Tab-separated table of C-alpha atoms and ligand atoms in Angstrom:
chain	number	residue	atom	x	y	z
A	1	MET	CA	0.205	-0.134	0.012
A	2	PRO	CA	1.289	3.670	-1.054
A	3	ALA	CA	2.292	6.058	1.879
A	4	ALA	CA	-0.149	8.748	2.422
A	5	VAL	CA	2.369	11.439	1.776
A	6	GLU	CA	6.001	10.854	0.770
A	7	PHE	CA	8.785	13.300	0.574
A	8	ARG	CA	12.002	11.957	-1.431
A	9	SER	CA	15.106	14.245	-1.402
A	10	VAL	CA	12.494	17.373	-1.145
A	11	TYR	CA	14.270	20.933	-1.363
A	12	ARG	CA	12.559	24.475	-0.787
A	13	HIS	CA	15.045	27.418	-1.240
A	14	PHE	CA	13.955	30.750	-1.331
A	15	GLY	CA	15.805	34.002	-2.594
A	16	PRO	CA	18.273	34.077	-5.276
A	17	ALA	CA	21.026	31.214	-5.587
A	18	SER	CA	23.820	32.722	-4.682
A	19	ALA	CA	22.615	33.354	-0.865
A	20	PRO	CA	19.335	31.240	-0.611
A	21	ILE	CA	17.204	30.973	2.467
A	22	LYS	CA	16.773	26.902	2.929
A	23	ALA	CA	13.685	26.719	4.636
A	24	VAL	CA	13.399	22.910	3.444
A	25	ASP	CA	16.763	21.347	2.901
A	26	GLY	CA	17.094	17.780	1.968
A	27	VAL	CA	14.088	16.064	3.285
A	28	ASP	CA	12.960	12.452	2.973
A	29	LEU	CA	9.826	11.669	4.767
A	30	THR	CA	7.146	8.692	4.771
A	31	ILE	CA	3.829	9.169	6.431
A	32	ALA	CA	1.955	5.936	6.618
A	33	GLU	CA	-1.796	6.073	5.654
A	34	GLY	CA	-3.937	6.640	8.857
A	35	ALA	CA	-1.118	8.246	10.767
A	36	PHE	CA	-0.976	10.838	13.129
A	37	PHE	CA	1.956	12.506	12.348
A	38	ALA	CA	3.520	15.569	13.866
A	39	MET	CA	6.127	17.921	12.835
A	40	LEU	CA	7.903	19.506	15.619
A	41	GLY	CA	10.898	21.789	15.821
A	42	PRO	CA	11.650	25.687	16.537
A	43	SER	CA	10.805	28.536	15.022
A	44	GLY	CA	12.138	28.629	11.510
A	45	SER	CA	12.486	24.971	11.322
A	46	GLY	CA	10.778	24.383	7.909
A	47	LYS	CA	7.938	22.698	9.620
A	48	THR	CA	5.126	25.273	7.963
A	49	THR	CA	6.924	24.685	4.313
A	50	CYS	CA	6.661	21.184	4.681
A	51	LEU	CA	3.103	21.319	5.177
A	52	ARG	CA	2.779	23.912	2.278
A	53	LEU	CA	4.045	21.915	0.008
A	54	ILE	CA	1.846	18.708	0.778
A	55	SER	CA	-0.871	20.923	-0.034
A	56	GLY	CA	0.378	22.238	-2.890
A	57	PHE	CA	0.756	25.863	-1.793
A	58	GLU	CA	4.783	25.537	-2.169
A	59	SER	CA	6.372	23.764	-4.996
A	60	PRO	CA	9.892	21.894	-4.480
A	61	THR	CA	12.857	23.858	-6.004
A	62	ALA	CA	14.148	20.267	-6.171
A	63	GLY	CA	12.988	16.523	-4.950
A	64	ASP	CA	9.588	14.646	-5.176
A	65	ILE	CA	6.422	14.895	-3.549
A	66	CYS	CA	4.036	11.830	-3.590
A	67	ILE	CA	0.320	11.332	-2.100
A	68	PHE	CA	-0.827	8.265	-2.142
A	69	GLY	CA	1.585	7.092	-4.605
A	70	GLU	CA	0.561	9.600	-6.930
A	71	ASN	CA	3.541	12.400	-7.832
A	72	VAL	CA	1.831	15.604	-6.786
A	73	SER	CA	4.869	17.752	-7.166
A	74	ASN	CA	3.447	19.929	-9.977
A	75	THR	CA	-0.212	19.071	-9.231
A	76	PRO	CA	-2.303	22.088	-8.035
A	77	PRO	CA	-3.814	22.623	-4.446
A	78	HIS	CA	-7.163	22.012	-5.799
A	79	LEU	CA	-6.088	18.680	-7.244
A	80	ARG	CA	-4.602	17.282	-4.235
A	81	ASN	CA	-7.003	15.587	-1.710
A	82	VAL	CA	-5.753	17.260	1.130
A	83	ASN	CA	-7.068	19.976	3.215
A	84	THR	CA	-5.455	22.883	5.802
A	85	VAL	CA	-6.759	23.982	8.974
A	86	PHE	CA	-4.715	27.043	9.523
A	87	GLN	CA	-3.659	28.692	12.941
A	88	ASP	CA	-6.102	31.637	12.330
A	89	TYR	CA	-8.836	29.440	11.245
A	90	ALA	CA	-9.402	31.711	8.106
A	91	LEU	CA	-13.184	31.578	8.707
A	92	PHE	CA	-15.136	33.951	6.596
A	93	PRO	CA	-16.960	36.141	8.975
A	94	HIS	CA	-19.985	37.634	7.346
A	95	MET	CA	-21.203	33.672	6.565
A	96	ASN	CA	-22.821	31.659	9.656
A	97	VAL	CA	-21.332	28.576	10.813
A	98	ARG	CA	-23.368	26.411	8.396
A	99	ASP	CA	-22.319	28.504	5.395
A	100	ASN	CA	-18.696	28.577	6.466
A	101	VAL	CA	-18.773	24.999	6.508
A	102	ALA	CA	-20.854	24.126	3.375
A	103	TYR	CA	-18.328	26.622	1.292
A	104	GLY	CA	-16.294	24.156	-0.059
A	105	LEU	CA	-19.150	21.820	-1.485
A	106	MET	CA	-20.857	25.095	-2.961
A	107	VAL	CA	-17.687	25.552	-4.850
A	108	LYS	CA	-17.439	22.097	-6.027
A	109	GLY	CA	-20.943	22.945	-7.478
A	110	MET	CA	-23.005	20.180	-4.858
A	111	GLY	CA	-26.754	21.103	-4.364
A	112	ARG	CA	-27.824	23.404	-1.542
A	113	ALA	CA	-29.785	20.563	0.106
A	114	GLN	CA	-26.948	17.854	-0.254
A	115	ARG	CA	-24.557	20.594	0.952
A	116	TYR	CA	-26.614	21.945	4.049
A	117	ALA	CA	-27.046	17.789	5.110
A	118	LYS	CA	-23.387	17.376	4.762
A	119	ALA	CA	-22.510	20.508	6.832
A	120	GLU	CA	-25.114	19.680	9.504
A	121	GLU	CA	-23.078	15.924	9.697
A	122	MET	CA	-19.731	17.804	10.186
A	123	LEU	CA	-21.163	20.081	12.671
A	124	ALA	CA	-22.627	17.338	14.878
A	125	LEU	CA	-19.131	15.494	14.301
A	126	VAL	CA	-17.943	18.166	15.992
A	127	HIS	CA	-20.347	19.088	18.743
A	128	LEU	CA	-21.245	22.104	16.982
A	129	ASP	CA	-24.736	20.959	15.758
A	130	ALA	CA	-26.702	24.080	17.765
A	131	TYR	CA	-24.340	26.553	16.458
A	132	GLY	CA	-25.210	26.450	12.707
A	133	SER	CA	-26.958	29.813	12.239
A	134	ARG	CA	-24.245	31.709	14.502
A	135	LYS	CA	-21.833	34.103	12.928
A	136	PRO	CA	-17.830	33.339	14.028
A	137	GLY	CA	-17.496	36.614	16.112
A	138	GLN	CA	-20.033	34.977	18.103
A	139	LEU	CA	-17.995	31.869	18.922
A	140	SER	CA	-15.271	30.990	21.677
A	141	GLY	CA	-11.766	30.309	20.288
A	142	GLY	CA	-12.548	26.563	20.703
A	143	GLN	CA	-15.838	27.046	18.987
A	144	ARG	CA	-14.287	28.520	15.939
A	145	GLN	CA	-11.537	25.649	15.993
A	146	ARG	CA	-13.719	23.207	15.597
A	147	VAL	CA	-16.018	25.129	13.091
A	148	ALA	CA	-12.529	25.327	10.696
A	149	LEU	CA	-12.171	21.636	11.256
A	150	ALA	CA	-15.811	20.972	10.223
A	151	ARG	CA	-14.870	23.083	7.306
A	152	ALA	CA	-11.900	20.762	6.454
A	153	LEU	CA	-13.434	17.447	6.755
A	154	VAL	CA	-16.274	18.558	5.008
A	155	ASN	CA	-14.363	17.972	2.128
A	156	GLU	CA	-13.596	14.346	3.018
A	157	PRO	CA	-9.836	14.725	2.607
A	158	LYS	CA	-7.582	11.835	2.652
A	159	VAL	CA	-5.058	13.844	4.371
A	160	LEU	CA	-5.746	16.548	6.851
A	161	LEU	CA	-3.075	19.290	7.722
A	162	LEU	CA	-3.182	21.028	10.832
A	163	ASP	CA	-1.046	24.226	11.248
A	164	GLU	CA	-0.365	24.711	15.088
A	165	PRO	CA	-4.455	24.819	15.014
A	166	LEU	CA	-4.350	24.901	18.906
A	167	GLY	CA	-1.952	27.820	19.038
A	168	ALA	CA	-4.371	30.296	19.751
A	169	LEU	CA	-6.182	28.617	22.749
A	170	ASP	CA	-5.506	28.722	26.301
A	171	LEU	CA	-3.637	25.999	28.131
A	172	LYS	CA	-6.959	24.346	29.666
A	173	LEU	CA	-9.012	24.618	26.292
A	174	ARG	CA	-5.808	23.474	24.556
A	175	GLU	CA	-5.790	20.320	26.241
A	176	ALA	CA	-9.666	19.636	26.026
A	177	MET	CA	-9.259	20.051	21.993
A	178	GLN	CA	-6.151	17.656	22.050
A	179	ASP	CA	-8.228	15.155	23.330
A	180	GLU	CA	-10.860	15.783	20.831
A	181	LEU	CA	-8.586	15.874	18.109
A	182	LYS	CA	-6.862	12.783	18.790
A	183	SER	CA	-10.423	10.838	19.030
A	184	LEU	CA	-11.791	12.183	15.968
A	185	GLN	CA	-8.372	11.413	14.145
A	186	GLN	CA	-9.234	7.824	15.593
A	187	ARG	CA	-12.778	7.448	14.510
A	188	LEU	CA	-12.135	8.901	10.976
A	189	ARG	CA	-9.012	7.143	10.331
A	190	ILE	CA	-7.762	10.032	8.342
A	191	THR	CA	-4.127	10.936	8.210
A	192	PHE	CA	-3.664	13.809	10.040
A	193	VAL	CA	-0.034	16.087	9.414
A	194	PHE	CA	0.002	18.261	12.307
A	195	VAL	CA	2.403	21.037	12.524
A	196	THR	CA	3.605	22.295	16.240
A	197	HIS	CA	6.765	23.940	18.366
A	198	ASP	CA	5.117	22.657	21.446
A	199	GLN	CA	6.839	19.004	22.648
A	200	HIS	CA	4.287	18.137	24.718
A	201	GLU	CA	1.629	18.573	21.995
A	202	ALA	CA	3.844	16.565	19.581
A	203	LEU	CA	4.801	13.694	22.216
A	204	SER	CA	1.328	13.238	23.378
A	205	MET	CA	-1.045	13.090	20.390
A	206	ALA	CA	1.445	11.886	17.881
A	207	ASP	CA	1.954	8.088	16.728
A	208	SER	CA	5.095	9.064	14.631
A	209	LEU	CA	6.924	12.822	14.523
A	210	ALA	CA	9.918	14.337	12.792
A	211	VAL	CA	11.827	16.744	14.485
A	212	PHE	CA	13.001	19.405	12.510
A	213	ASN	CA	16.072	21.814	12.535
A	214	GLU	CA	17.086	24.411	9.868
A	215	GLY	CA	15.466	22.764	7.199
A	216	LYS	CA	16.561	18.946	8.005
A	217	ILE	CA	14.875	16.189	9.918
A	218	ALA	CA	17.228	15.521	13.165
A	219	GLN	CA	15.150	12.587	13.805
A	220	ILE	CA	12.124	10.712	12.766
A	221	GLY	CA	10.575	8.370	15.320
A	222	THR	CA	7.366	7.145	17.626
A	223	PRO	CA	7.348	9.223	20.881
A	224	THR	CA	9.240	7.240	22.894
A	225	GLU	CA	11.980	6.589	20.705
A	226	ILE	CA	12.066	10.493	20.170
A	227	TYR	CA	11.922	11.280	23.728
A	228	ALA	CA	13.812	7.809	25.421
A	229	GLN	CA	16.647	7.669	22.318
A	230	PRO	CA	17.319	11.408	21.221
A	231	LYS	CA	19.689	10.821	18.050
A	232	THR	CA	21.512	13.977	18.957
A	233	ARG	CA	22.439	16.773	21.329
A	234	PHE	CA	19.723	18.883	19.479
A	235	VAL	CA	16.840	16.825	19.896
A	236	ALA	CA	17.522	15.704	23.412
A	237	ASP	CA	17.836	19.764	24.256
A	238	PHE	CA	14.589	20.543	22.444
A	239	VAL	CA	12.275	17.381	23.388
A	240	GLY	CA	11.189	17.740	26.996
A	241	SER	CA	14.119	18.902	29.241
A	242	SER	CA	17.252	16.196	29.276
A	243	ASN	CA	20.656	16.768	30.799
A	244	VAL	CA	23.196	16.590	27.907
A	245	LEU	CA	26.294	15.245	29.253
A	246	PRO	CA	29.466	15.825	27.083
A	247	PRO	CA	31.922	13.068	26.743
A	248	ALA	CA	33.913	13.311	30.067
A	249	LEU	CA	31.045	13.434	32.306
A	250	THR	CA	29.626	10.803	30.345
A	251	GLN	CA	32.997	8.582	30.721
A	252	SER	CA	32.877	9.502	34.526
A	253	LEU	CA	29.612	8.042	34.817
A	254	GLY	CA	30.877	4.439	33.281
A	255	GLY	CA	29.721	5.368	29.522
A	256	PRO	CA	32.128	5.677	26.317
A	257	ALA	CA	33.673	8.767	25.719
A	258	LYS	CA	30.450	10.290	23.992
A	259	TRP	CA	27.729	12.855	24.281
A	260	SER	CA	24.916	11.437	25.876
A	261	SER	CA	21.629	12.087	27.787
A	262	LEU	CA	19.983	11.650	31.349
A	263	ARG	CA	16.661	12.547	31.778
A	264	PRO	CA	15.487	14.299	34.996
A	265	GLU	CA	13.206	12.287	36.039
A	266	THR	CA	15.124	9.298	36.259
A	267	LEU	CA	17.820	10.495	38.819
A	268	HIS	CA	17.430	9.736	42.461
A	269	ILE	CA	19.360	10.790	45.411
A	270	ASP	CA	21.623	8.065	46.681
A	271	PRO	CA	24.811	8.323	48.694
A	272	ALA	CA	26.389	5.390	46.583
A	273	GLY	CA	25.002	7.238	43.445
A	274	THR	CA	28.199	7.826	40.536
A	275	LEU	CA	27.330	11.616	39.946
A	276	GLN	CA	28.494	13.852	42.425
A	277	GLY	CA	27.510	17.489	42.699
A	278	THR	CA	26.496	20.249	44.635
A	279	VAL	CA	22.866	21.967	45.188
A	280	THR	CA	22.740	25.122	43.358
A	281	SER	CA	18.612	25.219	43.467
A	282	LEU	CA	15.314	23.420	44.748
A	283	ARG	CA	12.413	24.805	42.947
A	284	TYR	CA	9.128	23.245	43.939
A	285	LEU	CA	6.689	21.919	40.759
A	286	GLY	CA	3.729	20.636	42.502
A	287	SER	CA	4.273	16.996	41.704
A	288	GLY	CA	7.495	17.400	43.236
A	289	HIS	CA	10.833	19.070	43.515
A	290	ARG	CA	13.072	19.741	40.881
A	291	ILE	CA	16.830	20.327	41.863
A	292	ALA	CA	19.793	21.460	40.220
A	293	ILE	CA	23.053	20.318	40.905
A	294	THR	CA	26.581	21.522	38.993
A	295	SER	CA	28.894	18.889	38.460
A	296	GLN	CA	32.364	18.948	36.666
A	297	GLY	CA	31.145	21.880	35.851
A	298	GLN	CA	27.690	20.916	34.233
A	299	ASP	CA	24.505	22.157	35.530
A	300	ILE	CA	22.034	18.534	35.950
A	301	ALA	CA	18.340	18.641	36.926
A	302	ALA	CA	16.716	16.018	38.920
A	303	ILE	CA	13.344	15.925	39.752
A	304	LEU	CA	12.432	14.348	42.870
A	305	PRO	CA	8.502	12.900	43.296
A	306	SER	CA	7.059	14.365	46.523
A	307	GLY	CA	8.016	13.016	49.914
A	308	SER	CA	11.398	12.673	49.022
A	309	ALA	CA	13.523	13.941	51.769
A	310	LEU	CA	15.120	17.096	50.170
A	311	PRO	CA	18.680	18.607	50.182
A	312	GLU	CA	19.847	22.013	51.070
A	313	PRO	CA	21.327	24.238	48.513
A	314	GLY	CA	25.246	24.299	48.951
A	315	GLN	CA	25.026	20.815	50.108
A	316	ASP	CA	27.425	17.901	48.116
A	317	ILE	CA	25.118	15.052	47.101
A	318	ARG	CA	25.402	12.549	45.116
A	319	LEU	CA	22.421	11.125	42.654
A	320	GLY	CA	22.143	7.705	40.991
A	321	PHE	CA	20.430	6.478	38.480
A	322	THR	CA	19.808	2.920	36.490
A	323	PRO	CA	22.269	1.945	34.111
A	324	ASP	CA	20.091	2.483	30.904
A	325	ALA	CA	19.045	5.607	31.566
A	326	LEU	CA	22.041	6.921	30.667
A	327	HIS	CA	21.558	7.095	26.838
A	328	ILE	CA	24.405	7.314	24.539
A	329	MET	CA	24.166	9.478	21.477
A	330	ASP	CA	25.125	8.948	17.738
A	331	GLU	CA	26.503	12.601	17.391
A	332	GLY	CA	27.404	15.518	18.996
B	401	ATP	P1	7.040	29.089	12.443
B	401	ATP	O1	7.153	27.489	13.647
B	401	ATP	O2	7.874	30.057	13.466
B	401	ATP	O3	5.822	29.101	11.851
B	401	ATP	P2	8.282	26.770	10.993
B	401	ATP	O4	9.333	25.793	11.005
B	401	ATP	O5	6.917	26.779	10.432
B	401	ATP	O6	8.633	28.000	11.734
B	401	ATP	P3	9.119	27.817	7.991
B	401	ATP	O7	7.874	28.910	7.966
B	401	ATP	O8	8.594	26.911	7.033
B	401	ATP	O9	9.483	27.485	9.666
B	401	ATP	O10	10.254	28.532	7.435
B	401	ATP	C1	11.645	28.167	7.352
B	401	ATP	C2	12.583	29.520	6.671
B	401	ATP	O11	12.344	29.594	5.647
B	401	ATP	C3	12.185	30.395	7.836
B	401	ATP	O12	13.994	30.997	7.759
B	401	ATP	C4	11.717	31.741	6.977
B	401	ATP	O13	11.487	32.596	7.556
B	401	ATP	C5	11.803	31.270	5.696
B	401	ATP	N1	10.951	31.155	4.616
B	401	ATP	C6	9.681	30.987	4.819
B	401	ATP	N2	9.003	30.996	3.539
B	401	ATP	C7	9.401	31.815	2.828
B	401	ATP	C8	8.840	33.009	1.326
B	401	ATP	N3	8.420	33.019	1.195
B	401	ATP	N4	10.455	33.562	1.414
B	401	ATP	C9	10.926	33.962	1.975
B	401	ATP	N5	11.948	32.985	3.157
B	401	ATP	C10	10.853	32.519	3.648
């Protein structure tokens, strides 16, 4: 079965060839049908450009893009079976919710009764059946977000692209919408490609994800692989807060002379522990405490569960960890 989306050595450079902006710089990518795939990375790393290359709003400078096995590199957006949900929702303010949702079907020439029936069906799917007559300005941010989803889904895309779709929502609503999006995707089994710079969002929602850095994919894998086995310092740093240890410190902890990562939650106070240092700070987190120590000039954080005995700032302590917690990275 062909992949939902495939990038083969894709480049998208902007500006003059003598000094190009390398927005996408040699990306190979395979997204399986039915996947919830996240593109994660800092601002300017090329995520949105990759999404626009899938939707057809952007064309590659070099390389090929296939959707369900068909090379669409030269196919205009409206002929790709793909829809996008934008961060600002891009709803028509003068149209009511029902007309906003039915708009794509009207453009395709579908009759009024049929397109309204489909719009109602989509509004029910996103729990907005009672809101069809309202204008977007009369809705909350979360409701507007759901209208935007319904408006994209009514076209029955085989791939739904979501560009930071929860970025405008406050934390609580954002978490509720994360659950809703995930369950919607599981029910519909449409391939979702989701752009975010929020690592928690990517790790908790995606089946697999690509971590972008400077137009390239730094690592691709399941959330567990990315979190527990980061390949590079960049991935370890960007995805969750990790202690990134230089080769000398890795070696002093019994590992090879390579860069390694050690997650704060795998550390505990242990008088026989191999990691020795001075406590520099202590912070209450609600669910536990975060302590920081300096060891061989390196700051190391540890998360201690609530109820643990706590050291004082300035105190020399030792931290222990299970051997498999020290993850050796391929490169620096
Ligand atoms: P963000 O999270 O801030 O949206 P991003 O990872 O989605 O960032 P892109 O929007 O893909 O990043 O941009 C990647 C790089 O390409 C940036 O340096 C950006 O300024 C540049 N870029 C994007 N579009 C254009 C364009 N049309 N012309 C010139 N440069 C562009």
